[in-house]
Amino acid sequence: MSAVPTDHGVASLGEFTFECGQSVPDLEVAYETHGEFDGDNVVLVCHALTGSQNVARSPAPERDEETRGAGQAGQARAWWDDIVGPGKAIDTTEYYVVCANVPGSCYGTTGPTSERPADLDLPDEPDHDRWGTSFPPVQVEDWARAQRRLLDHLGVGRLRAVVGGSVGGMNALEWAKRYPDDVDRVVAIATAGRLDAQCLALDAVARRAIRADSNWNGGDYYGEDRPSPDEGLALARQIGHIMYLSKASMERKFGRRSAGRDSLTREEGDLGLPPEPTAAFFPYREVESYLDYQAEGFSQRFDANSYLYLTRAMDEYDLAAGHGTDADALGAFDGEALLLSFTADWHFTVEQSSSLADAFRAGDAPVAHHVIDSDHGHDAFLVEPEHVGPPLRDFLAEGVEGRAVSDDSGGDRDESVRPESDHAPVHASLFKG
Amino acid sequence: MSAVPTDHGVASLGEFTFECGQSVPDLEVAYETHGEFDGDNVVLVCHALTGSQNVARSPAPERDEETRGAGQAGQARAWWDDIVGPGKAIDTTEYYVVCANVPGSCYGTTGPTSERPADLDLPDEPDHDRWGTSFPPVQVEDWARAQRRLLDHLGVGRLRAVVGGSVGGMNALEWAKRYPDDVDRVVAIATAGRLDAQCLALDAVARRAIRADSNWNGGDYYGEDRPSPDEGLALARQIGHIMYLSKASMERKFGRRSAGRDSLTREEGDLGLPPEPTAAFFPYREVESYLDYQAEGFSQRFDANSYLYLTRAMDEYDLAAGHGTDADALGAFDGEALLLSFTADWHFTVEQSSSLADAFRAGDAPVAHHVIDSDHGHDAFLVEPEHVGPPLRDFLAEGVEGRAVSDDSGGDRDESVRPESDHAPVHASLFKG
């Protein structure tokens, strides 16, 4: 497979007024492109909550500076390399793939960690030069609008497809709602028109954990000698991480086993918290060791304020907003839609995707709801490329008539597509690092 | 219905050596009794994680001093009053009901909040007189042993039944394992032989939240002017609370609604944490307001160290320990067993109760696994007395042949027992306060 051209950059898009009414004087958007633009082959990929523009490896790895420089790994770096690349499901020898870091995040696009304008008049002037929590509230709608501005800047009009998973799927749905004439095909994976009460609750507890960390300090923790709220962010991440795994996959992977001698020690794992004096009597279990290790890596690569902003955006998103129903919100879209969902995903359920399929169908958009039988949880969209890839590839090429695309609406799912999930390997997931 | 005699007290049981090998010079156990002892009518009720000995209201409410004095409410006070009382499923005109606060808890039985012996030689002498985290590690096995000692003290030999839900169900199972000849009937509700990886993970994150509260201070926070780790305990409770509710019941009760004007304000709700500056832009949702309110009440009534100790006991419990399998552990029990489980309980699942039923059956004990179709979650055992009561009542009287006892082993559940759960009221649950 020959190398495809890739590019990366940070586009200065000028003044940007958020949906909340507040604005920034110059919105910078960090992005990558993979493949060659032929005028009609653009696939916009929307990343998930803590993802980045670095959707896939580039043939010149030294290019991945924004994401590498920030010290991140896992989901931040080449997070969908199993799906995006030459010859892969989103084939970069065929499509021009664009992926941009969303406003409010911390991988190069303007957000709480960005330098704030010197002439900004704040009631309580912080002693550092970052936006921090003075940054305007961000919503999923702003992400779509920033992407539209970026694509204009890149000379792209119409899109072949918008693809996204998790809150990136909400971002993709927002394209169908806001720019129905700009996109032919929408792929929304493991997503929903809005979070339910359980997910809202878990996100609220996660934010509370960040706010409870005294290092958070109301959001002012930037500057050379200031400690960052790593512990609060680690706790928030652990809550999120458990949401994204299924009960069955956790039991299979960890069970009740004690962490082995070679594993991380408790002291290394949890950022130096004081242990319980009685802890030595009880095993340090693999599942705890794993969550501690992953959370520590995450605290290194992500910004706590960005986590607050992005979960707020996810919680607030409601596809029906401004229209009354999802069907009305999607009424102007006459492209095709693919919804992918996973049976063991308890964060974004199969039922929620079914409801989205109904909403597309109400507007006469050709739609397929492809259910993947998996005992991975929400992270199946990242760790089961062998099941996500084929329907995604065929849908991009042929729409809902694509060979590997099945429509499981109405409950008559094709059991023949069931993967051997009992023995599925646990791939590097979005939670690595 | 005439009043039945009730009693309450704190029994001094003398030196007690925990399973870990450490001991306390005098184990005090706070308990209540309801009804009259006739030599053969004792029902021991085992409370859940944060419950107390105050299983039901007494006719002389001023008696409920231990639990009232501690300022607690909700699960701590008269927590199973729907089930235990004159004419109720566990009929105190017929049975002599005993309920005791478990060692490690904070409602009068010896635990981390108790005064420690003056002559205790600790490597780092704390500047207060409580046990704190010097208290020996506690296990479910110790709870059963302490209950046995208490019953001896009360002059009770053989028990008609042991009944418990959640970790109280583990406690009841431990009776069948440890004292198989002492008990005729065991009722284990919404429980399991051991926690799975997902529950272990959530408990570990909850403990981490307590440890991360700087007021926790390694467990030394007792004394007049010391702040207690209320925020860490509140976070831990919120995680637990979400575990005990079902996705469907949360959606039905709260949805995405904003908290009304009359509700708690955010500032009142979360113990004075600094808010996110952008929070004013987003709704304070009912689900968050509810969790904040409940957690604040809980922080007032419960002790953070006790929460660490009791979750450790729950996590560590393994029915098979020392025997290899659950069936072997229960092999000597030749009484009858009732397992009650709830379809929407994702903390202790129907499958886990099925597995327990198989284990009892392997030892030829008459067993019924009665599945209650409910969209409440784990807390269904407290909030659906109308479905828990009948099988419990009939099992206590007639064993597995009791009229309202069904055995749903083998998957052929009787759908006719399905409650109108879509419209079920949300009762005061264990999470009130």
Coordinates of C-alpha atoms in Angstrom, one line a residue, chain A residues 108-360:
Chain A
G108 CA -4.3 22.6 19.9
T109 CA -7.8 24.0 19.3
T110 CA -8.8 27.0 21.4
G111 CA -10.1 26.1 24.8
P112 CA -9.5 26.7 28.5
T113 CA -5.8 25.9 28.3
S114 CA -5.2 28.4 25.4
E115 CA -3.7 31.8 26.0
R116 CA -6.4 34.4 26.6
P117 CA -6.4 37.8 24.8
A118 CA -4.4 40.3 26.8
D119 CA -7.2 42.9 26.5
L120 CA -9.9 40.6 28.0
D121 CA -11.6 42.3 30.8
L122 CA -12.3 39.8 33.6
P123 CA -13.9 40.6 36.9
D124 CA -11.3 38.6 38.8
E125 CA -8.1 38.8 36.9
P126 CA -6.2 35.5 37.3
D127 CA -2.5 35.5 37.8
H128 CA -1.8 33.4 34.7
D129 CA -2.4 34.0 31.0
R130 CA -4.8 31.2 30.1
W131 CA -8.5 31.3 29.5
G132 CA -9.2 28.8 32.2
T133 CA -12.9 28.8 33.2
S134 CA -13.3 32.3 31.7
F135 CA -13.6 30.4 28.4
P136 CA -17.1 30.6 27.0
P137 CA -19.4 27.6 27.6
V138 CA -19.1 25.2 24.6
Q139 CA -21.8 23.1 23.0
V140 CA -21.8 20.4 20.4
E141 CA -23.4 22.9 18.0
D142 CA -20.3 25.0 18.3
W143 CA -18.2 22.0 17.3
A144 CA -20.2 21.5 14.0
R145 CA -20.0 25.3 13.3
A146 CA -16.2 25.3 13.9
Q147 CA -15.8 22.3 11.6
R148 CA -17.9 24.1 8.9
R149 CA -15.6 27.1 9.2
L150 CA -12.5 25.0 9.0
L151 CA -13.7 23.2 5.9
D152 CA -14.5 26.5 4.2
H153 CA -11.0 27.5 5.1
L154 CA -9.7 24.3 3.5
G155 CA -11.8 24.9 0.3
V156 CA -14.2 22.1 1.0
G157 CA -17.9 22.6 0.3
R158 CA -19.9 19.5 0.3
L159 CA -19.0 16.4 2.3
R160 CA -19.3 12.8 1.2
A161 CA -19.8 11.8 4.8
V162 CA -19.6 12.7 8.4
V163 CA -18.6 9.9 10.8
G164 CA -18.4 9.9 14.5
G165 CA -18.7 7.7 17.6
S166 CA -20.0 8.5 21.1
V167 CA -20.3 12.2 21.5
G168 CA -18.6 12.4 18.1
G169 CA -21.7 10.7 16.9
M170 CA -23.8 13.5 18.4
N171 CA -21.5 15.8 16.5
A172 CA -22.2 13.9 13.3
L173 CA -26.0 14.0 13.9
E174 CA -25.7 17.8 14.4
W175 CA -24.3 18.0 10.9
A176 CA -27.4 16.3 9.5
K177 CA -29.5 18.7 11.5
R178 CA -27.6 21.9 10.9
Y179 CA -26.1 21.4 7.4
P180 CA -28.5 18.9 5.8
D181 CA -27.5 20.0 2.3
D182 CA -23.8 19.8 2.9
V183 CA -23.5 16.1 3.6
D184 CA -24.5 12.9 1.6
R185 CA -24.0 10.3 4.3
V186 CA -24.0 10.3 8.1
V187 CA -22.5 7.6 10.2
A188 CA -23.4 7.9 13.9
I189 CA -21.8 5.1 16.0
A190 CA -22.7 4.2 19.6
T191 CA -24.5 7.4 20.2
A192 CA -27.8 8.9 21.1
G193 CA -29.9 12.0 20.5
R194 CA -29.3 12.9 24.1
L195 CA -27.9 11.4 27.3
D196 CA -30.3 9.7 29.7
A197 CA -30.5 10.4 33.4
Q198 CA -28.0 7.8 34.4
C199 CA -25.3 9.1 32.2
L200 CA -26.1 12.7 33.2
A201 CA -25.7 11.6 36.8
L202 CA -22.4 9.9 36.3
D203 CA -21.0 12.9 34.4
A204 CA -22.2 15.2 37.2
V205 CA -20.4 13.1 39.8
A206 CA -17.2 13.1 37.7
R207 CA -17.3 16.9 37.5
R208 CA -17.9 17.1 41.2
A209 CA -14.7 15.0 41.7
I210 CA -12.7 17.6 39.8
R211 CA -14.3 20.5 41.6
A212 CA -13.6 18.8 44.9
D213 CA -9.9 18.6 44.2
S214 CA -8.5 21.6 46.1
N215 CA -5.9 22.0 43.3
W216 CA -8.7 22.8 40.9
N217 CA -9.1 26.1 42.6
G218 CA -12.1 27.3 40.7
G219 CA -10.3 26.5 37.5
D220 CA -7.3 28.6 38.1
Y221 CA -4.4 26.2 38.3
Y222 CA -2.3 27.2 35.4
G223 CA 1.2 28.6 35.8
E224 CA 4.6 27.3 36.5
D225 CA 4.4 26.4 40.2
R226 CA 0.8 25.5 40.4
P227 CA -0.3 21.9 41.0
S228 CA -3.0 20.7 38.7
P229 CA -6.1 18.8 39.9
D230 CA -4.7 15.5 38.7
E231 CA -6.5 13.5 41.4
G232 CA -9.9 14.9 40.7
L233 CA -9.4 14.3 37.0
A234 CA -8.2 10.8 37.7
L235 CA -11.4 10.0 39.6
A236 CA -13.5 11.6 36.9
R237 CA -11.8 9.4 34.3
Q238 CA -12.2 6.3 36.3
I239 CA -16.0 6.9 36.5
G240 CA -16.1 7.5 32.8
H241 CA -13.9 4.5 32.1
I242 CA -16.2 2.1 34.0
M243 CA -19.2 3.6 32.0
Y244 CA -17.5 2.7 28.8
L245 CA -16.8 -1.0 29.6
S246 CA -19.4 -3.7 29.9
K247 CA -20.0 -5.8 33.0
A248 CA -19.2 -8.9 31.0
S249 CA -15.9 -7.7 29.5
M250 CA -14.7 -6.4 32.9
E251 CA -15.5 -9.8 34.5
R252 CA -13.7 -11.6 31.6
K253 CA -10.7 -9.4 31.6
F254 CA -10.1 -8.9 35.4
G255 CA -12.5 -11.0 37.4
R256 CA -11.5 -10.8 41.1
R257 CA -7.8 -11.5 40.5
S258 CA -5.1 -9.8 42.5
A259 CA -2.6 -7.7 40.6
G260 CA 0.5 -9.7 40.1
R261 CA 3.9 -8.9 41.4
D262 CA 4.9 -7.2 38.2
S263 CA 2.0 -4.9 38.1
L264 CA 2.0 -1.4 39.3
T265 CA 2.1 -1.0 43.0
R266 CA -0.7 0.7 44.7
E267 CA 1.5 3.6 45.6
E268 CA 2.6 4.1 42.0
G269 CA -0.9 3.8 40.7
D270 CA -2.9 6.4 42.5
L271 CA -0.9 9.6 42.4
G272 CA 0.5 9.2 45.9
L273 CA -2.7 9.2 47.8
P274 CA -2.4 8.0 51.3
P275 CA -3.4 4.3 51.4
E276 CA -5.9 3.0 53.9
P277 CA -3.8 1.5 56.7
T278 CA -5.9 -1.7 56.4
A279 CA -5.3 -1.9 52.6
A280 CA -2.3 -4.2 53.1
F281 CA -4.6 -6.8 54.4
F282 CA -6.7 -6.8 51.2
P283 CA -5.6 -7.6 47.7
Y284 CA -4.8 -4.8 45.2
R285 CA -7.0 -6.2 42.5
E286 CA -6.2 -6.2 38.8
V287 CA -9.3 -4.2 38.0
E288 CA -8.2 -1.4 40.4
S289 CA -4.6 -1.5 39.3
Y290 CA -5.7 -1.2 35.7
L291 CA -8.0 1.7 36.4
D292 CA -5.4 3.5 38.5
Y293 CA -2.8 3.1 35.8
Q294 CA -5.0 4.3 33.0
A295 CA -6.3 7.3 35.1
E296 CA -2.8 8.4 35.9
G297 CA -1.8 8.4 32.3
F298 CA -5.0 10.3 31.4
S299 CA -4.3 12.9 34.1
Q300 CA -1.0 13.5 32.4
R301 CA -2.5 14.0 28.9
F302 CA -5.7 15.8 29.5
D303 CA -6.8 19.1 31.1
A304 CA -9.3 19.1 33.9
N305 CA -11.1 22.3 32.8
S306 CA -11.4 20.8 29.3
Y307 CA -13.0 17.7 30.8
L308 CA -15.5 19.9 32.6
Y309 CA -16.3 21.8 29.3
L310 CA -16.6 18.8 27.1
T311 CA -18.8 16.8 29.5
R312 CA -21.0 19.8 29.8
A313 CA -21.3 20.0 26.0
M314 CA -22.2 16.3 25.9
D315 CA -24.7 16.5 28.7
E316 CA -26.4 19.5 27.2
Y317 CA -26.7 18.1 23.7
D318 CA -30.3 17.4 22.6
L319 CA -30.8 16.7 19.0
A320 CA -34.4 17.8 19.2
A321 CA -33.6 21.2 20.6
G322 CA -35.2 24.0 18.6
H323 CA -37.4 21.5 16.7
G324 CA -39.4 19.6 19.3
T325 CA -38.6 16.1 18.0
D326 CA -35.6 14.3 16.6
A327 CA -37.6 13.6 13.5
D328 CA -38.3 17.3 12.9
A329 CA -34.6 18.1 13.7
L330 CA -33.6 15.7 10.9
G331 CA -36.4 16.5 8.6
A332 CA -34.4 18.5 6.1
F333 CA -31.7 15.8 5.7
D334 CA -32.3 13.7 2.6
G335 CA -29.0 11.9 2.5
E336 CA -28.5 8.4 3.9
A337 CA -27.8 7.5 7.5
L338 CA -26.0 4.5 9.1
L339 CA -26.5 4.0 12.9
L340 CA -24.1 1.5 14.5
S341 CA -24.8 0.2 18.0
F342 CA -23.5 -2.5 20.3
T343 CA -25.5 -4.9 22.4
A344 CA -23.5 -4.5 25.6
D345 CA -23.2 -0.7 25.4
W346 CA -25.0 0.6 28.5
H347 CA -23.8 4.2 28.0
F348 CA -25.4 4.7 24.6
T349 CA -27.8 1.9 24.1
V350 CA -29.1 -0.1 21.1
E351 CA -32.6 1.3 21.9
Q352 CA -31.3 4.9 21.6
S353 CA -29.9 4.1 18.2
S354 CA -33.2 2.5 17.2
S355 CA -35.0 5.7 18.2
L356 CA -32.6 7.7 16.0
A357 CA -33.2 5.3 13.1
D358 CA -36.9 5.9 13.5
A359 CA -36.3 9.7 13.4
F360 CA -34.3 9.5 10.2

